[in-house]
mmCIF file with all atom_site columns, C-alpha atoms in Angstrom:
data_model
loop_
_atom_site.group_PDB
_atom_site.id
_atom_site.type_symbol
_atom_site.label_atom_id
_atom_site.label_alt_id
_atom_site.label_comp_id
_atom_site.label_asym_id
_atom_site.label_entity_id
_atom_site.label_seq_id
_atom_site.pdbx_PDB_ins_code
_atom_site.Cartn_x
_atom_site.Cartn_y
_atom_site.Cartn_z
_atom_site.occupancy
_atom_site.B_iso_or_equiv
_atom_site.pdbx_formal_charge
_atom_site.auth_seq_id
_atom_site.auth_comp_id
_atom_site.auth_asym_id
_atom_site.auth_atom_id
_atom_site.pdbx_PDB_model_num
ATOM 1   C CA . UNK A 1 1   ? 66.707 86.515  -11.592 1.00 0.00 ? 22  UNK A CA 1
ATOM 2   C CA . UNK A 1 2   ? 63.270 85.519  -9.980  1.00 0.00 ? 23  UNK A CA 1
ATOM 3   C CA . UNK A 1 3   ? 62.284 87.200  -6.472  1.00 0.00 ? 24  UNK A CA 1
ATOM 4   C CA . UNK A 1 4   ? 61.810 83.640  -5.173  1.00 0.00 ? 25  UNK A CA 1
ATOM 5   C CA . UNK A 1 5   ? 65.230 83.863  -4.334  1.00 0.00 ? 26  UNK A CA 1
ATOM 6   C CA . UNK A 1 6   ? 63.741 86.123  -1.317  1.00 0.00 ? 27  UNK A CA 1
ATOM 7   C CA . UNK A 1 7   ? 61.857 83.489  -0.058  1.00 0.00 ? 28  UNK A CA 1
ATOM 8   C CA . UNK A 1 8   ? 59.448 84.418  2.364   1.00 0.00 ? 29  UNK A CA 1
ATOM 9   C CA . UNK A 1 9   ? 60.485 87.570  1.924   1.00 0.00 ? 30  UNK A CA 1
ATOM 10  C CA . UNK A 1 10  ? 59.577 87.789  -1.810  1.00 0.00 ? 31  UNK A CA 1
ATOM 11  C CA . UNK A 1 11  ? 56.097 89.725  -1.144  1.00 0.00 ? 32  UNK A CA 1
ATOM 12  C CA . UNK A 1 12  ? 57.294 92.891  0.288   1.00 0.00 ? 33  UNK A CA 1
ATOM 13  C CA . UNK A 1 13  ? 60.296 92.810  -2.426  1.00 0.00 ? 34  UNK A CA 1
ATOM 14  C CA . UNK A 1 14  ? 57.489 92.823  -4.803  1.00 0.00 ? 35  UNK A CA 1
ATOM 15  C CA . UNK A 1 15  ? 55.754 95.203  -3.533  1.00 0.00 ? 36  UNK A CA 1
ATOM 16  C CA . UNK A 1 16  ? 58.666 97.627  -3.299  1.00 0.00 ? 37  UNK A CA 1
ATOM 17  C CA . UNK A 1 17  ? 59.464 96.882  -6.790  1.00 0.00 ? 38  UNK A CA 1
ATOM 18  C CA . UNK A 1 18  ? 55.567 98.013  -7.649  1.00 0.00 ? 39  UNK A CA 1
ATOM 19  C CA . UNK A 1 19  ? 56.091 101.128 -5.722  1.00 0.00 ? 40  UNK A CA 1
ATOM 20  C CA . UNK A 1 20  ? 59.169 102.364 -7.054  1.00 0.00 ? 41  UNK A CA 1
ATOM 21  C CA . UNK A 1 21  ? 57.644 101.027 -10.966 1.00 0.00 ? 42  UNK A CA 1
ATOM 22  C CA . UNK A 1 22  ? 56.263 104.492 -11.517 1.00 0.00 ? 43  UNK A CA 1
ATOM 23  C CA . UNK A 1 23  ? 59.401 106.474 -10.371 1.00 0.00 ? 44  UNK A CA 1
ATOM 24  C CA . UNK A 1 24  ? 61.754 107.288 -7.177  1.00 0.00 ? 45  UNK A CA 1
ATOM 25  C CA . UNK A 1 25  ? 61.122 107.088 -3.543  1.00 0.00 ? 46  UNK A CA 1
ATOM 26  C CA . UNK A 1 26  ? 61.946 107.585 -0.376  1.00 0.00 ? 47  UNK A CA 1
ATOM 27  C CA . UNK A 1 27  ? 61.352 104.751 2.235   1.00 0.00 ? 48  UNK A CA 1
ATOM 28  C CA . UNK A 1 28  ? 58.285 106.680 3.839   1.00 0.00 ? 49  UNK A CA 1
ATOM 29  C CA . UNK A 1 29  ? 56.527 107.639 0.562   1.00 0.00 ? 50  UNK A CA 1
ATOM 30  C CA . UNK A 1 30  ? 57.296 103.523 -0.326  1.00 0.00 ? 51  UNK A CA 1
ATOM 31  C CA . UNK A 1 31  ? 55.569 102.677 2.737   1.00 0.00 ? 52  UNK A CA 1
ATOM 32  C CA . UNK A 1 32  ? 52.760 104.663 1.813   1.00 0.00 ? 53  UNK A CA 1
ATOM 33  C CA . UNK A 1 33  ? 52.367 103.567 -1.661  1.00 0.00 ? 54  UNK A CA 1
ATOM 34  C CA . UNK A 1 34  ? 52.301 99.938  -0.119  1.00 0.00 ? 55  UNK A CA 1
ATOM 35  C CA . UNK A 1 35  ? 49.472 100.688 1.886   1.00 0.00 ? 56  UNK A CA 1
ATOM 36  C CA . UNK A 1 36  ? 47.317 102.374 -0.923  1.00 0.00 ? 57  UNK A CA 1
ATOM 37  C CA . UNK A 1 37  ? 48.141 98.975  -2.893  1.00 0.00 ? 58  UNK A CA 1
ATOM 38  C CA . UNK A 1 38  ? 47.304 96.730  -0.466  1.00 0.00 ? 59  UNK A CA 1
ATOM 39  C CA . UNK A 1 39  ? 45.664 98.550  2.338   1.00 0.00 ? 60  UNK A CA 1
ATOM 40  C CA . UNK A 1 40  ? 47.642 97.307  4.750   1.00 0.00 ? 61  UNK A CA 1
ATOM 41  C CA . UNK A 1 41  ? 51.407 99.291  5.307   1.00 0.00 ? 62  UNK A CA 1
ATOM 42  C CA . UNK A 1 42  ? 54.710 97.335  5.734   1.00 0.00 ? 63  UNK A CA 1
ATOM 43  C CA . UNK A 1 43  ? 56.207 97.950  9.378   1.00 0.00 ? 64  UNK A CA 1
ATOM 44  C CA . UNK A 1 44  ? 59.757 99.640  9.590   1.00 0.00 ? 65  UNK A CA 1
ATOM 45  C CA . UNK A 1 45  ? 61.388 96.566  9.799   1.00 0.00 ? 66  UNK A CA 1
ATOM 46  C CA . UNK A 1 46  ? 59.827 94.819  6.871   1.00 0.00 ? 67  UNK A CA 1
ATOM 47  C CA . UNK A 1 47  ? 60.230 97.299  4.770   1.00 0.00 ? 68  UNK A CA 1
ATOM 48  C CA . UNK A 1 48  ? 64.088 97.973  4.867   1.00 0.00 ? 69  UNK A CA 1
ATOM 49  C CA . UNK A 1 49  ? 65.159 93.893  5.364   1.00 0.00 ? 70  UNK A CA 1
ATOM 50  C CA . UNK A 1 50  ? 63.476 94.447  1.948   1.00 0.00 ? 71  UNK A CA 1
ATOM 51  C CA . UNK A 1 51  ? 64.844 97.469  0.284   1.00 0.00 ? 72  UNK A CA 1
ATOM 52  C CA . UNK A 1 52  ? 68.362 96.079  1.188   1.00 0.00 ? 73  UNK A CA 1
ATOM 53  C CA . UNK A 1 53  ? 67.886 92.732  0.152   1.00 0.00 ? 74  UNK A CA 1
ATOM 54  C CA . UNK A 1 54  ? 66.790 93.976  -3.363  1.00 0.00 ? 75  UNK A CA 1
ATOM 55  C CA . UNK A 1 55  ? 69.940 96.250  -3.294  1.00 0.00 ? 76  UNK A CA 1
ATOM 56  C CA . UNK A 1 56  ? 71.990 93.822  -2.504  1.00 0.00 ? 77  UNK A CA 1
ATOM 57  C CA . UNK A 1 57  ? 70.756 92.187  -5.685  1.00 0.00 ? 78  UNK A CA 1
ATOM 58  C CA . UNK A 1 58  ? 70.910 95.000  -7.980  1.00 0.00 ? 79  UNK A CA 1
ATOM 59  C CA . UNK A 1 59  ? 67.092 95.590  -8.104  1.00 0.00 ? 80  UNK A CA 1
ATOM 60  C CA . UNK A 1 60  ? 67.316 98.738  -6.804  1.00 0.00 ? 81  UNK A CA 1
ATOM 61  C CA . UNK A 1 61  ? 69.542 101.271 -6.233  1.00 0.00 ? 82  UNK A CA 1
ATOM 62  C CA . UNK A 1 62  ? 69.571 104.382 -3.587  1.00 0.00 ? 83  UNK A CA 1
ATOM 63  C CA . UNK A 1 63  ? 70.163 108.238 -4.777  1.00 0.00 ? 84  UNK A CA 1
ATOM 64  C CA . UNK A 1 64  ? 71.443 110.610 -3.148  1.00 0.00 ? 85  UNK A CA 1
ATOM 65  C CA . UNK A 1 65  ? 69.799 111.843 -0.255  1.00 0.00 ? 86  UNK A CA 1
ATOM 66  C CA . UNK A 1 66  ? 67.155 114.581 -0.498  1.00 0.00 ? 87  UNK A CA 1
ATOM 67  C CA . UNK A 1 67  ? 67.550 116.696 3.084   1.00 0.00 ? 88  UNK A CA 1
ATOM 68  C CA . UNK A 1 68  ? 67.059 113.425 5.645   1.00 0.00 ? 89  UNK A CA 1
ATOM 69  C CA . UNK A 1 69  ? 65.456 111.118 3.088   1.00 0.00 ? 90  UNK A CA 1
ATOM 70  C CA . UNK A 1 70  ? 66.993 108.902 0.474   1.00 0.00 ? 91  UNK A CA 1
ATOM 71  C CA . UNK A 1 71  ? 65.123 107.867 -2.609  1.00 0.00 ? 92  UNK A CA 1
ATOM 72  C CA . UNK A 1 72  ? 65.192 104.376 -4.037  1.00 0.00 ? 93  UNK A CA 1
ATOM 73  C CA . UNK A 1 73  ? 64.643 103.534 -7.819  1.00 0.00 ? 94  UNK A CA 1
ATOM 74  C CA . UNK A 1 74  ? 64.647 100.395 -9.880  1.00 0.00 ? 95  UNK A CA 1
ATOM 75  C CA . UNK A 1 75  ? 67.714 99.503  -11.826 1.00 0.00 ? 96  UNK A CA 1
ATOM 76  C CA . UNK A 1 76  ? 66.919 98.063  -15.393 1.00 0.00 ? 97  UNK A CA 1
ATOM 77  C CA . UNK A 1 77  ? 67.753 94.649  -13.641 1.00 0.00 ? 98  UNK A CA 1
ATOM 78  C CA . UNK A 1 78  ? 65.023 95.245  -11.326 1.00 0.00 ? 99  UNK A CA 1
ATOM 79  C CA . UNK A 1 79  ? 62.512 96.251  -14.141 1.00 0.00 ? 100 UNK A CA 1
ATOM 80  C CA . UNK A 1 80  ? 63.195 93.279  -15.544 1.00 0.00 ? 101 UNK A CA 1
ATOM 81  C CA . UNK A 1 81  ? 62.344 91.544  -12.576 1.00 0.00 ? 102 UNK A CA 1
ATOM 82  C CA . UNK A 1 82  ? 59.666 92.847  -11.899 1.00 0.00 ? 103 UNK A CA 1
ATOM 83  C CA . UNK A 1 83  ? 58.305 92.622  -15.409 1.00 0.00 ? 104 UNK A CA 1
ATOM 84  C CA . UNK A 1 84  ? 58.596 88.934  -15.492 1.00 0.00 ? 105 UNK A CA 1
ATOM 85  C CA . UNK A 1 85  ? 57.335 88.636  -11.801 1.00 0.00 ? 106 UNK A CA 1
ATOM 86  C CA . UNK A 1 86  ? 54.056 90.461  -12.622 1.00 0.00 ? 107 UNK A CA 1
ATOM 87  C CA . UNK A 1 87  ? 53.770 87.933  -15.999 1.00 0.00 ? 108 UNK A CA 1
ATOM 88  C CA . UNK A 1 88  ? 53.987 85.067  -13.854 1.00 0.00 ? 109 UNK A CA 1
ATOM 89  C CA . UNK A 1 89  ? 51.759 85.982  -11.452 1.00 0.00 ? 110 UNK A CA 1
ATOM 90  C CA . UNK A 1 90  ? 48.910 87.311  -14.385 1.00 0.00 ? 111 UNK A CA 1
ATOM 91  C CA . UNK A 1 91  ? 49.829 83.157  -15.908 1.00 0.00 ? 112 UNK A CA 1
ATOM 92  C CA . UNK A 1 92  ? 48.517 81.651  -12.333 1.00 0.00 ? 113 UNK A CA 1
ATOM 93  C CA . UNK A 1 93  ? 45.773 84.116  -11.759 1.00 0.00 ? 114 UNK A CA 1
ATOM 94  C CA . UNK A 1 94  ? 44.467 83.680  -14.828 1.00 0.00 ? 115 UNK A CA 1
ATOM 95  C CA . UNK A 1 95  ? 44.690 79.672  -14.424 1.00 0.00 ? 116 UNK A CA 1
ATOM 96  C CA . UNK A 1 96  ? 42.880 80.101  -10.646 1.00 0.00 ? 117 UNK A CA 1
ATOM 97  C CA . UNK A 1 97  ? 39.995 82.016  -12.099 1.00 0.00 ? 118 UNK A CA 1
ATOM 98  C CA . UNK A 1 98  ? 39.348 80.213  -14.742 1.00 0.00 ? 119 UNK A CA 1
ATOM 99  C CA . UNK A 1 99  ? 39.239 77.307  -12.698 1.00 0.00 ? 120 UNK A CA 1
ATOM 100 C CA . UNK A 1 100 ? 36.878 78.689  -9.834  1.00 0.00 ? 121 UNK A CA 1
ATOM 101 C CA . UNK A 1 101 ? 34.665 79.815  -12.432 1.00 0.00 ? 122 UNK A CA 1
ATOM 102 C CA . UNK A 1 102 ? 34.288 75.768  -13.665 1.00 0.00 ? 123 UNK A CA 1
ATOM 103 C CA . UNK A 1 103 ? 33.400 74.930  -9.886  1.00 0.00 ? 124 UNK A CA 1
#
């Protein structure tokens, strides 16, 4: 599975599938993490559209709740993912700074 799937909305899928890389979380504490990452936090609406589209594709999975809050973790599917997303990304980064450092 590639997150390109998401289209447009493959970024913040990403990103949630950074966030929840290093353990479970709820939507608030993802949202956070986000903004630590990037320095710039998803809204409400962003966020969720992408939590449930990477449920809906087996990335992630909910817990059960923890008082109001429900945490989200990767499934092995979405480690996967993920893994391979971050690979391909390193590939082109690597390729776009070699090549500004030739100009």
């Amino acid at each position: 599975m590639s997150l390109s799937e998401l289209g447009r909305f493959s970024e913040p899928g990403l990103l949630v599938l950074i966030s929840l890389a290093d353990g479970p979380k709820h939507g608030y504490a993802v949202q956070e993490d986000i903004g630590m990452i990037t320095g710039g936090r998803p809204g409400p609406g962003t966020l969720y559209g992408a939590i449930r589209r990477l449920e809906e594709r087996g990335l992630i999975e909910a817990l059960p709740p923890e008082d109001r809050r429900r945490p989200y973790q990767l499934t092995a599917l979405g480690r996967r993912t993920l893994q391979a997303e971050l690979e391909r990304a390193r590939a082109v980064a690597t390729v776009g700074l070699r090549r500004l450092a030739v100009t």
